Amino acid sequence: MQDRQKQILIVGLGLIGGSLALALQGFENYLVVGGVRSQVTYDKAVERGVARRVTFDPAAELPGADVVILCQDPQGIMDFLRDNRDKFRPGSLVMDVCGIKTAIMEAAKCLPETVDFIGCHPMAGKEVSGIDNAEATLFRNTHFIITPGEHSTPEHLDLLRRMATHCQFRDVVPTTPQRHDEMIAYTSQLMHVIALSVCDSEELFSCMGFEGGSFRDCTRVAALDVPLWTQLFSLNAPALSHVVEQLEERLRAYRLAIQSGDRAELSAMLEHAAGRKKQRNFEQARGDDVHVAF
Amino acid sequence: MQDRQKQILIVGLGLIGGSLALALQGFENYLVVGGVRSQVTYDKAVERGVARRVTFDPAAELPGADVVILCQDPQGIMDFLRDNRDKFRPGSLVMDVCGIKTAIMEAAKCLPETVDFIGCHPMAGKEVSGIDNAEATLFRNTHFIITPGEHSTPEHLDLLRRMATHCQFRDVVPTTPQRHDEMIAYTSQLMHVIALSVCDSEELFSCMGFEGGSFRDCTRVAALDVPLWTQLFSLNAPALSHVVEQLEERLRAYRLAIQSGDRAELSAMLEHAAGRKKQRNFEQARGDDVHVAF
């Protein structure tokens, strides 16, 4: 008797979905199917051989999909879950790759109990989007954050870890949706708000020739996908507002110290923050770089 | 008749001075002499062959130096100029590499008219300092900003350009001290204040495992040389305070838009800033990347 061909369905072949499809090629005995919306993406996916098969109707593939990875934008993921909740294969593992988790985990509650939803957030990206920029090595050495559901099975968690290893993720970091969203507000969304705010300056164009590595690094992510990030910011408004306000307060404290002319006070502030950064670099180099509250 | 051996004296063999000494090896028929203060730096400079000769008494070398490059910290440069103003060789070119220019150009006014002082700021660096991290390729493809004096000669400007080319700088960007300090407040010092402020957060250690490239890039420069940056911030307090305050205001505007729940307004703000960044990337790629008001 021949085993049924196992399938991974990836819905959305943009930067992350396309990269996952490429990275998962050759994973055990799974075949990767890709779902797209536009003809342009379809043509590129077929030309690059991103998936074994590409379809405009991913919902029709759900009954045969052992693993589903939802790679649309947040609203697209929530809509897809709601519209297709009865079509998922019983016993299947469903994942997403969205940058916020509380709203997604809430939306996934519409799924029947026979379907195991595990929220996922690969901490990888680029400042450019779309299948053109997808690559199999995008996830190499990055963190793969997951928020398992209440009833996630050890078998599915193990399958997810094997997929993560195949994609060359550095580690799998389990956490809760709330903690994820608080942390991401600080480590990722705040960096994007900073980059945008710096680029709003009237000096952005006149300063050409005066920038070094720190300016390029800090502003890199400002060239973002506007509809996506409008959703991500809006769906995490309380946590994001909190960290932005904290940053405003700390910037103000540095400004007052600089304005005061009190070099001893300013030096003490720099010593404190620089010392923390050096300590963190040290811990990271030592490998103590995942403190997880699960 | 044999020509006298021309000499470049580099005072201070830290990250920048050490890298310049390495990069200037083989420059025309000049011999590089390095001045140091500590035995540790002396030993390392000799061991690595950073300069042809290393001395603890750079002031004694001034009468024979055709080019002097001052690579101490800002206060060290100003003190050296004041203490040795009558020892510089008549007709010599004196430069510095300090990250602020108004205070340095002011201090250089103590030099006799026979000495040509050109303020310089190589837009290169690392988050680590000292001769251990010096390398000949540090300046490759970076901007070399200069603030010539009122009486700087075409011959010296030409010599400086040849040295910059030898060090593989991308371009030489002339400007005024005031404009330099305003631009640097925005493109460099503000990036350091941001990185410090982000690292002051109580989440800095607990967020390990949740960070991606944007967090690493933005916080990289927080591990700074505290005495040096205390001087740099203090000597540019008005311009720096101004850009920090502007950033506080822009962050506040993003926070209010995020809190308001008005996605159309938030989207418009993101569209504006992201569009500016994309436009800037485009101009930079096209090579229109130096707009200089001299």
Coordinates of C-alpha atoms in Angstrom, one line a residue:
Chain A
M1 CA 0.0 0.0 0.0
Q2 CA 1.4 3.4 -1.0
D3 CA 1.3 6.3 1.5
R4 CA -0.7 9.3 0.6
Q5 CA 1.5 12.2 -0.6
K6 CA 1.8 14.6 2.4
Q7 CA 1.3 18.3 1.5
I8 CA 2.3 21.7 2.9
L9 CA 0.0 24.5 1.6
I10 CA 1.5 28.0 1.8
V11 CA -1.1 30.7 1.3
G12 CA 0.5 33.9 0.0
L13 CA 3.9 33.8 -1.9
G14 CA 5.3 37.2 -0.9
L15 CA 8.6 37.7 0.7
I16 CA 8.0 35.4 3.7
G17 CA 5.6 32.9 2.1
G18 CA 7.9 32.7 -1.0
S19 CA 11.0 32.2 1.1
L20 CA 9.3 29.6 3.2
A21 CA 8.2 27.7 0.1
L22 CA 11.8 27.8 -1.2
A23 CA 13.3 26.9 2.2
L24 CA 10.9 23.9 2.7
Q25 CA 11.8 22.3 -0.6
G26 CA 13.1 18.8 0.2
F27 CA 11.6 18.8 3.7
E28 CA 11.0 15.1 4.5
N29 CA 8.4 13.6 2.2
Y30 CA 6.3 16.7 1.9
L31 CA 5.3 18.4 -1.3
V32 CA 4.8 22.2 -1.2
V33 CA 1.8 23.8 -2.8
G34 CA 1.5 27.6 -3.1
G35 CA -1.6 29.7 -3.2
V36 CA -1.5 33.2 -4.9
R37 CA -4.0 35.9 -5.8
S38 CA -2.3 37.8 -8.7
Q39 CA -1.3 36.6 -12.1
V40 CA 2.1 38.4 -11.7
T41 CA 2.9 36.4 -8.6
Y42 CA 1.6 33.2 -10.2
D43 CA 3.9 33.6 -13.2
K44 CA 7.0 34.4 -11.1
A45 CA 6.3 31.5 -8.7
V46 CA 6.0 29.1 -11.6
E47 CA 9.1 30.5 -13.3
R48 CA 11.2 30.3 -10.2
G49 CA 9.8 26.9 -9.2
V50 CA 9.0 28.3 -5.8
A51 CA 6.4 25.5 -5.2
R52 CA 5.7 22.1 -6.8
R53 CA 2.3 23.5 -7.8
V54 CA 0.8 27.0 -7.7
T55 CA -3.0 27.7 -7.4
F56 CA -5.3 30.6 -7.4
D57 CA -7.7 28.7 -5.1
P58 CA -5.8 27.7 -2.0
A59 CA -9.1 27.0 -0.1
A60 CA -9.7 24.1 -2.5
E61 CA -6.4 22.6 -1.3
L62 CA -7.3 22.6 2.4
P63 CA -8.8 19.1 2.6
G64 CA -5.5 17.6 1.3
A65 CA -3.1 19.8 3.3
D66 CA -1.4 18.3 6.3
V67 CA 0.3 21.6 7.1
V68 CA -1.1 25.0 6.2
I69 CA 1.0 28.1 6.5
L70 CA -0.9 31.4 6.2
C71 CA 1.4 34.1 4.8
Q72 CA -1.0 36.9 3.9
D73 CA -1.2 40.2 5.7
P74 CA -2.9 40.1 9.1
Q75 CA -6.4 41.0 7.9
G76 CA -6.0 38.5 5.0
I77 CA -5.1 35.7 7.5
M78 CA -8.1 36.5 9.8
D79 CA -10.5 36.6 6.8
F80 CA -9.1 33.3 5.4
L81 CA -9.6 31.6 8.8
R82 CA -13.1 32.8 9.1
D83 CA -14.2 32.1 5.5
N84 CA -12.7 28.6 5.4
R85 CA -12.9 27.3 8.9
D86 CA -14.8 24.1 8.0
K87 CA -12.5 23.2 5.1
F88 CA -9.3 22.5 7.0
R89 CA -8.2 18.8 7.1
P90 CA -9.0 17.2 10.5
G91 CA -5.7 16.6 12.3
S92 CA -3.9 19.2 10.3
L93 CA -1.4 21.7 11.6
V94 CA -2.2 25.3 10.7
M95 CA 0.4 28.1 11.2
D96 CA 0.7 31.8 10.3
V97 CA 3.7 34.1 10.0
C98 CA 2.2 37.3 11.1
G99 CA 4.0 40.0 13.2
I100 CA 1.3 40.2 15.8
K101 CA -0.2 37.3 17.7
T102 CA -3.0 38.2 20.0
A103 CA -5.4 39.2 17.3
I104 CA -4.5 36.2 15.2
M105 CA -4.8 33.6 18.0
E106 CA -8.2 35.2 18.8
A107 CA -9.3 34.8 15.1
A108 CA -8.1 31.2 15.1
K109 CA -10.5 30.3 17.8
C110 CA -13.1 29.9 15.0
L111 CA -11.4 26.7 13.9
P112 CA -12.8 23.3 14.9
E113 CA -11.0 21.5 17.7
T114 CA -9.7 18.9 15.3
V115 CA -7.4 21.5 13.7
D116 CA -4.2 22.6 15.6
F117 CA -3.3 26.2 15.2
I118 CA 0.1 27.4 16.2
G119 CA 0.9 31.1 15.8
C120 CA 4.3 31.7 14.4
H121 CA 6.5 34.7 13.7
P122 CA 9.8 34.2 11.9
M123 CA 12.1 37.1 13.0
A124 CA 13.4 37.6 9.5
G125 CA 12.6 40.2 6.9
K126 CA 13.9 42.7 4.4
E127 CA 13.0 46.3 3.7
V128 CA 11.7 45.1 0.3
S129 CA 8.7 42.8 -0.2
G130 CA 7.3 40.4 -2.7
I131 CA 8.3 37.1 -4.3
D132 CA 11.1 38.8 -6.2
N133 CA 13.0 39.2 -3.0
A134 CA 12.1 35.7 -1.6
E135 CA 15.1 33.5 -0.9
A136 CA 15.6 30.1 0.7
T137 CA 18.2 31.4 3.1
L138 CA 16.1 34.3 4.5
F139 CA 15.6 32.5 7.9
R140 CA 19.2 31.4 8.4
N141 CA 20.3 32.1 12.0
T142 CA 17.1 34.0 13.0
H143 CA 14.6 33.4 15.8
F144 CA 11.4 31.5 15.1
I145 CA 8.8 32.6 17.7
I146 CA 5.8 30.5 18.2
T147 CA 2.6 30.8 20.3
P148 CA 1.1 27.3 20.6
G149 CA -2.6 26.9 21.1
E150 CA -4.1 25.3 24.3
H151 CA -4.5 22.0 22.6
S152 CA -1.4 21.9 20.4
T153 CA 0.0 18.4 20.3
P154 CA 3.6 17.3 21.0
E155 CA 3.6 15.7 17.5
H156 CA 2.8 19.0 15.8
L157 CA 5.3 20.9 17.9
D158 CA 7.9 18.3 16.9
L159 CA 6.9 18.6 13.3
L160 CA 7.2 22.4 13.5
R161 CA 10.6 22.2 15.1
R162 CA 11.8 19.8 12.3
M163 CA 10.5 22.3 9.7
A164 CA 12.3 25.2 11.5
T165 CA 15.5 23.2 11.5
H166 CA 15.2 22.5 7.8
C167 CA 14.7 26.3 7.2
Q168 CA 17.9 26.9 9.2
F169 CA 16.3 29.0 11.9
R170 CA 18.6 29.6 14.9
D171 CA 16.0 28.5 17.5
V172 CA 12.3 28.1 18.2
V173 CA 11.1 30.5 20.9
P174 CA 7.8 29.6 22.4
T175 CA 5.9 32.3 24.2
T176 CA 2.3 33.6 24.9
P177 CA 0.5 35.9 22.4
Q178 CA 0.4 38.8 24.9
R179 CA 4.1 38.6 25.7
H180 CA 4.9 38.3 22.0
D181 CA 3.0 41.4 21.2
E182 CA 4.6 43.4 24.1
M183 CA 8.1 42.3 23.1
I184 CA 7.6 42.9 19.4
A185 CA 6.3 46.4 20.1
Y186 CA 9.7 47.1 21.6
T187 CA 12.1 45.1 19.4
S188 CA 10.5 45.5 16.0
Q189 CA 7.6 48.0 15.7
L190 CA 9.3 50.7 17.7
M191 CA 12.4 50.4 15.4
H192 CA 10.0 51.0 12.4
V193 CA 8.4 54.0 14.1
I194 CA 11.9 55.4 14.9
A195 CA 13.0 55.0 11.3
L196 CA 9.9 56.7 9.9
S197 CA 10.2 59.5 12.4
V198 CA 13.9 60.1 11.4
C199 CA 12.9 60.1 7.8
D200 CA 10.2 62.7 8.4
S201 CA 12.9 65.3 9.1
E202 CA 13.4 68.1 6.6
E203 CA 17.1 67.3 6.7
L204 CA 16.6 63.8 5.1
F205 CA 17.6 65.0 1.6
S206 CA 20.0 67.8 2.5
C207 CA 22.1 65.6 4.8
M208 CA 23.3 63.5 1.9
G209 CA 27.1 63.1 2.1
F210 CA 27.0 63.4 5.9
E211 CA 25.7 59.9 6.8
G212 CA 27.6 57.0 8.1
G213 CA 26.7 53.4 9.0
S214 CA 24.5 54.3 12.0
F215 CA 22.2 56.5 9.9
R216 CA 21.9 53.9 7.1
D217 CA 21.2 51.1 9.7
C218 CA 18.6 53.1 11.7
T219 CA 16.6 54.3 8.7
R220 CA 16.8 51.2 6.6
V221 CA 13.4 49.8 7.6
A222 CA 11.5 53.1 6.9
A223 CA 11.0 52.0 3.3
L224 CA 8.2 49.7 4.5
D225 CA 5.1 48.1 3.1
V226 CA 2.5 50.7 4.1
P227 CA -0.8 48.7 4.2
L228 CA 0.9 45.9 6.1
W229 CA 2.5 48.1 8.7
T230 CA -0.6 50.2 9.2
Q231 CA -2.4 46.9 10.1
L232 CA 0.5 45.7 12.3
F233 CA 0.7 49.0 14.2
S234 CA -3.1 49.3 14.6
L235 CA -3.6 45.7 15.8
N236 CA -1.0 46.3 18.5
A237 CA -1.8 49.9 19.4
P238 CA -1.8 49.7 23.3
A239 CA 1.6 47.9 23.5
L240 CA 3.2 50.0 20.8
S241 CA 1.9 53.3 22.2
H242 CA 3.4 52.4 25.5
V243 CA 6.9 51.8 24.2
V244 CA 6.8 54.9 22.0
E245 CA 5.9 57.0 25.0
Q246 CA 8.7 55.5 27.1
L247 CA 11.1 56.4 24.3
E248 CA 9.8 59.9 24.1
E249 CA 10.5 60.3 27.9
R250 CA 14.0 58.8 27.6
L251 CA 14.9 61.1 24.7
R252 CA 13.7 64.0 26.7
A253 CA 15.9 63.0 29.6
Y254 CA 19.0 62.9 27.3
R255 CA 18.0 66.2 25.8
L256 CA 17.7 67.9 29.2
A257 CA 21.1 66.5 30.3
I258 CA 22.7 67.7 27.1
Q259 CA 21.2 71.1 27.4
S260 CA 22.1 71.5 31.1
G261 CA 25.8 71.4 30.3
D262 CA 26.4 69.0 33.3
R263 CA 28.9 66.7 31.7
A264 CA 29.2 64.5 34.8
E265 CA 25.5 63.8 34.7
L266 CA 25.5 63.2 30.9
S267 CA 28.5 60.9 31.2
A268 CA 26.8 58.9 33.9
M269 CA 23.7 58.4 31.7
L270 CA 25.9 57.3 28.8
E271 CA 27.9 55.0 31.0
H272 CA 24.7 53.3 32.2
A273 CA 23.2 52.7 28.8
A274 CA 26.4 51.8 27.0
G275 CA 27.2 49.4 29.9
R276 CA 23.8 47.7 29.4
K277 CA 24.4 47.3 25.7
K278 CA 27.9 45.9 26.3
Q279 CA 26.5 43.5 28.9
R280 CA 23.8 42.4 26.4
N281 CA 26.4 41.8 23.7
F282 CA 28.3 39.7 26.1
E283 CA 25.4 37.6 27.1
Q284 CA 24.4 37.2 23.4
A285 CA 27.9 36.1 22.5
R286 CA 27.8 33.6 25.3
G287 CA 24.6 32.2 23.9
D288 CA 22.3 33.3 26.8
D289 CA 20.2 35.1 24.3
V290 CA 16.8 33.6 24.8
H291 CA 15.0 34.5 28.1
V292 CA 11.5 33.2 27.6
A293 CA 8.5 33.6 29.8
F294 CA 6.1 31.0 28.6
Chain B
M1 CA 70.9 66.7 -4.0
Q2 CA 68.6 64.4 -2.2
D3 CA 65.1 65.5 -1.3
R4 CA 64.3 65.6 2.4
Q5 CA 62.1 62.7 3.5
K6 CA 58.5 64.0 3.7
Q7 CA 56.6 63.0 6.8
I8 CA 53.0 62.5 7.9
L9 CA 52.6 62.7 11.7
I10 CA 49.5 61.0 13.1
V11 CA 48.9 61.9 16.7
G12 CA 46.8 59.2 18.5
L13 CA 46.7 55.6 17.1
G14 CA 43.2 54.6 18.2
L15 CA 40.6 53.2 15.8
I16 CA 40.7 56.2 13.4
G17 CA 44.3 57.2 13.8
G18 CA 45.5 53.6 13.6
S19 CA 43.4 52.9 10.5
L20 CA 44.6 56.1 8.8
A21 CA 48.2 55.2 9.6
L22 CA 47.6 51.8 8.0
A23 CA 45.7 53.2 5.0
L24 CA 48.3 55.8 4.3
Q25 CA 51.2 53.3 4.1
G26 CA 52.7 53.7 0.6
F27 CA 51.1 57.1 0.0
E28 CA 53.5 58.8 -2.5
N29 CA 56.9 59.3 -0.9
Y30 CA 55.6 60.1 2.6
L31 CA 56.7 58.3 5.7
V32 CA 54.2 57.8 8.5
V33 CA 55.1 58.5 12.1
G34 CA 52.7 57.7 14.9
G35 CA 52.4 59.4 18.3
V36 CA 51.0 57.5 21.3
R37 CA 50.5 58.0 25.0
S38 CA 50.3 54.5 26.4
Q39 CA 52.9 51.7 26.5
V40 CA 50.1 49.3 25.5
T41 CA 49.3 51.2 22.3
Y42 CA 53.0 51.7 21.6
D43 CA 53.7 47.9 21.8
K44 CA 50.7 47.1 19.6
A45 CA 51.5 49.8 17.0
V46 CA 55.1 48.5 16.8
E47 CA 54.0 44.9 16.6
R48 CA 51.5 45.5 13.8
G49 CA 53.8 47.8 12.0
V50 CA 51.1 50.5 12.0
A51 CA 53.6 53.3 11.4
R52 CA 57.3 53.5 10.3
R53 CA 58.2 55.0 13.6
V54 CA 56.2 55.3 16.9
T55 CA 56.9 57.9 19.5
F56 CA 55.7 59.0 22.9
D57 CA 56.6 62.6 22.1
P58 CA 54.7 63.7 19.0
A59 CA 55.2 67.4 19.7
A60 CA 58.9 66.8 19.1
E61 CA 58.1 65.6 15.6
L62 CA 56.2 68.7 14.6
P63 CA 59.1 70.6 13.1
G64 CA 59.7 67.8 10.6
A65 CA 56.1 67.0 9.8
D66 CA 54.7 68.2 6.4
V67 CA 51.3 66.8 7.3
V68 CA 49.9 66.4 10.9
I69 CA 46.7 64.5 11.5
L70 CA 45.3 64.9 15.0
C71 CA 43.4 61.8 16.1
Q72 CA 42.9 62.3 19.8
D73 CA 39.5 63.0 21.4
P74 CA 38.1 66.5 21.0
Q75 CA 39.6 68.0 24.1
G76 CA 42.9 66.3 23.4
I77 CA 43.0 67.9 20.0
M78 CA 42.2 71.4 21.3
D79 CA 44.8 71.0 24.1
F80 CA 47.5 69.8 21.6
L81 CA 46.8 72.8 19.3
R82 CA 47.1 75.3 22.2
D83 CA 50.1 73.7 23.8
N84 CA 52.1 73.3 20.6
R85 CA 51.0 76.1 18.4
D86 CA 54.5 77.5 17.8
K87 CA 56.1 74.1 17.0
F88 CA 54.2 73.3 13.7
R89 CA 56.4 73.4 10.6
P90 CA 55.7 76.6 8.5
G91 CA 53.9 75.6 5.4
S92 CA 52.5 72.4 6.9
L93 CA 49.0 71.0 6.5
V94 CA 47.3 70.2 9.8
M95 CA 44.2 68.1 9.9
D96 CA 42.0 66.5 12.6
V97 CA 39.4 63.7 12.4
C98 CA 37.0 64.9 15.1
G99 CA 33.2 64.4 14.9
I100 CA 32.5 68.1 15.7
K101 CA 34.0 71.0 13.7
T102 CA 32.9 74.4 15.1
A103 CA 34.8 74.0 18.4
I104 CA 37.9 72.5 16.6
M105 CA 38.0 75.2 13.9
E106 CA 37.7 77.8 16.7
A107 CA 40.6 76.2 18.6
A108 CA 42.7 76.0 15.5
K109 CA 42.7 79.8 15.2
C110 CA 45.6 79.9 17.7
L111 CA 47.9 78.5 15.0
P112 CA 50.2 80.9 13.1
E113 CA 49.1 82.0 9.6
T114 CA 51.9 79.9 8.1
V115 CA 50.1 76.7 9.1
D116 CA 47.1 75.5 7.1
F117 CA 44.5 73.8 9.3
I118 CA 41.7 71.9 7.5
G119 CA 39.1 70.3 9.7
C120 CA 38.2 66.7 8.7
H121 CA 35.7 64.1 9.6
P122 CA 35.9 60.7 8.1
M123 CA 32.4 59.2 8.2
A124 CA 33.7 55.8 9.2
G125 CA 33.7 54.0 12.5
K126 CA 32.9 50.9 14.4
E127 CA 31.2 50.4 17.7
V128 CA 34.5 49.2 19.1
S129 CA 37.5 51.5 19.6
G130 CA 41.3 51.3 19.9
I131 CA 44.2 50.2 17.8
D132 CA 43.1 46.5 18.0
N133 CA 40.2 47.3 15.8
A134 CA 42.1 49.6 13.3
E135 CA 42.3 48.4 9.7
A136 CA 43.5 49.8 6.5
T137 CA 40.1 49.4 4.8
L138 CA 38.0 51.2 7.4
F139 CA 37.4 54.2 5.0
R140 CA 36.5 52.3 1.9
N141 CA 33.5 53.9 0.2
T142 CA 32.8 56.3 3.1
H143 CA 32.4 60.1 2.9
F144 CA 35.3 62.3 4.0
I145 CA 33.9 65.6 5.2
I146 CA 36.2 68.6 5.3
T147 CA 36.0 72.2 6.6
P148 CA 38.8 74.1 5.0
G149 CA 40.2 77.2 6.7
E150 CA 39.9 80.7 5.3
H151 CA 43.4 80.6 3.9
S152 CA 43.6 76.9 2.9
T153 CA 45.7 76.6 -0.2
P154 CA 44.8 74.8 -3.4
E155 CA 48.0 72.8 -3.0
H156 CA 46.9 71.5 0.4
L157 CA 43.4 70.7 -0.7
D158 CA 44.8 68.8 -3.6
L159 CA 47.2 66.9 -1.3
L160 CA 44.3 66.1 1.0
R161 CA 42.3 64.8 -1.9
R162 CA 45.1 62.5 -3.0
M163 CA 45.4 61.2 0.5
A164 CA 41.6 60.6 0.6
T165 CA 41.8 58.7 -2.7
H166 CA 44.7 56.6 -1.4
C167 CA 42.6 55.7 1.7
Q168 CA 39.7 54.7 -0.7
F169 CA 37.2 57.3 0.6
R170 CA 34.2 57.5 -1.6
D171 CA 34.3 61.3 -1.9
V172 CA 35.5 64.4 -0.3
V173 CA 32.7 66.6 0.9
P174 CA 33.6 70.2 1.7
T175 CA 31.3 72.2 4.0
T176 CA 31.3 74.8 6.7
P177 CA 31.8 74.0 10.4
Q178 CA 28.4 75.1 11.4
R179 CA 26.6 73.1 8.6
H180 CA 28.8 70.1 9.5
D181 CA 27.7 70.2 13.1
E182 CA 24.0 70.6 12.3
M183 CA 24.1 67.7 9.8
I184 CA 26.1 65.5 12.1
A185 CA 23.7 66.2 15.0
Y186 CA 21.0 64.6 12.8
T187 CA 22.8 61.9 10.9
S188 CA 25.2 60.6 13.6
Q189 CA 24.7 62.0 17.1
L190 CA 20.9 61.5 17.0
M191 CA 21.4 57.9 16.0
H192 CA 23.6 57.4 19.1
V193 CA 21.1 59.1 21.4
I194 CA 18.3 56.8 19.9
A195 CA 20.4 53.7 20.5
L196 CA 21.2 54.7 24.0
S197 CA 17.5 55.5 24.8
V198 CA 16.4 52.1 23.4
C199 CA 18.9 50.3 25.5
D200 CA 17.7 52.1 28.6
S201 CA 14.5 50.2 28.4
E202 CA 13.8 47.6 31.1
E203 CA 13.0 45.2 28.3
L204 CA 16.5 45.2 26.9
F205 CA 17.4 41.8 28.5
S206 CA 14.0 40.2 28.7
C207 CA 13.4 40.7 24.9
M208 CA 16.2 38.3 24.0
G209 CA 15.0 35.9 21.3
F210 CA 12.5 38.5 20.0
E211 CA 14.8 40.7 18.1
G212 CA 15.5 40.8 14.4
G213 CA 17.8 42.8 12.2
S214 CA 16.1 46.2 12.8
F215 CA 16.8 46.0 16.5
R216 CA 20.4 44.9 16.1
D217 CA 21.0 47.6 13.6
C218 CA 19.4 50.4 15.6
T219 CA 21.1 49.5 18.9
R220 CA 24.5 48.6 17.6
V221 CA 26.1 52.0 18.3
A222 CA 24.9 52.1 21.9
A223 CA 28.1 50.3 23.0
L224 CA 30.0 53.6 22.6
D225 CA 33.1 55.2 24.1
V226 CA 31.6 57.1 26.9
P227 CA 34.2 59.9 27.5
L228 CA 34.5 60.6 23.8
W229 CA 30.7 60.8 23.2
T230 CA 30.2 62.9 26.3
Q231 CA 32.5 65.4 24.7
L232 CA 31.0 65.2 21.3
F233 CA 27.4 65.6 22.6
S234 CA 28.5 68.5 24.9
L235 CA 30.4 70.4 22.3
N236 CA 27.4 70.3 19.9
A237 CA 24.6 70.7 22.5
P238 CA 22.4 73.3 20.7
A239 CA 22.2 71.5 17.4
L240 CA 21.8 68.1 19.0
S241 CA 19.1 69.2 21.4
H242 CA 17.2 70.7 18.5
V243 CA 17.1 67.4 16.5
V244 CA 16.3 65.3 19.6
E245 CA 13.4 67.6 20.4
Q246 CA 12.1 67.4 16.8
L247 CA 12.3 63.6 17.1
E248 CA 10.3 63.6 20.3
E249 CA 7.6 65.6 18.6
R250 CA 7.4 63.3 15.6
L251 CA 7.3 60.2 17.8
R252 CA 4.5 61.8 19.7
A253 CA 2.6 62.4 16.5
Y254 CA 2.9 58.7 15.5
R255 CA 1.8 57.7 19.0
L256 CA -1.3 59.9 18.8
A257 CA -2.2 58.5 15.4
I258 CA -1.7 54.9 16.6
Q259 CA -3.8 55.6 19.7
S260 CA -6.6 57.3 17.8
G261 CA -7.5 54.2 15.9
D262 CA -7.8 56.3 12.7
R263 CA -6.2 53.9 10.3
A264 CA -6.5 56.2 7.3
E265 CA -4.6 58.9 9.1
L266 CA -1.9 56.5 10.2
S267 CA -1.6 55.1 6.7
A268 CA -1.1 58.5 5.3
M269 CA 1.7 59.2 7.7
L270 CA 3.4 56.0 6.9
E271 CA 2.9 56.6 3.2
H272 CA 4.6 60.0 3.5
A273 CA 7.6 58.9 5.5
A274 CA 8.1 55.6 3.6
G275 CA 7.8 57.5 0.3
R276 CA 10.6 59.9 1.4
K277 CA 12.9 57.0 2.3
K278 CA 12.2 55.2 -1.0
Q279 CA 12.9 58.5 -2.9
R280 CA 16.1 59.0 -1.0
N281 CA 17.2 55.4 -1.7
F282 CA 16.5 56.1 -5.4
E283 CA 18.5 59.3 -5.4
Q284 CA 21.4 57.6 -3.6
A285 CA 21.4 54.7 -6.0
R286 CA 21.5 57.2 -8.9
G287 CA 24.6 58.8 -7.3
D288 CA 22.9 62.1 -6.4
D289 CA 24.0 61.6 -2.8
V290 CA 25.9 64.7 -2.0
H291 CA 24.0 67.9 -1.7
V292 CA 26.5 70.3 -0.3
A293 CA 26.0 73.9 0.9
F294 CA 29.5 75.3 1.1

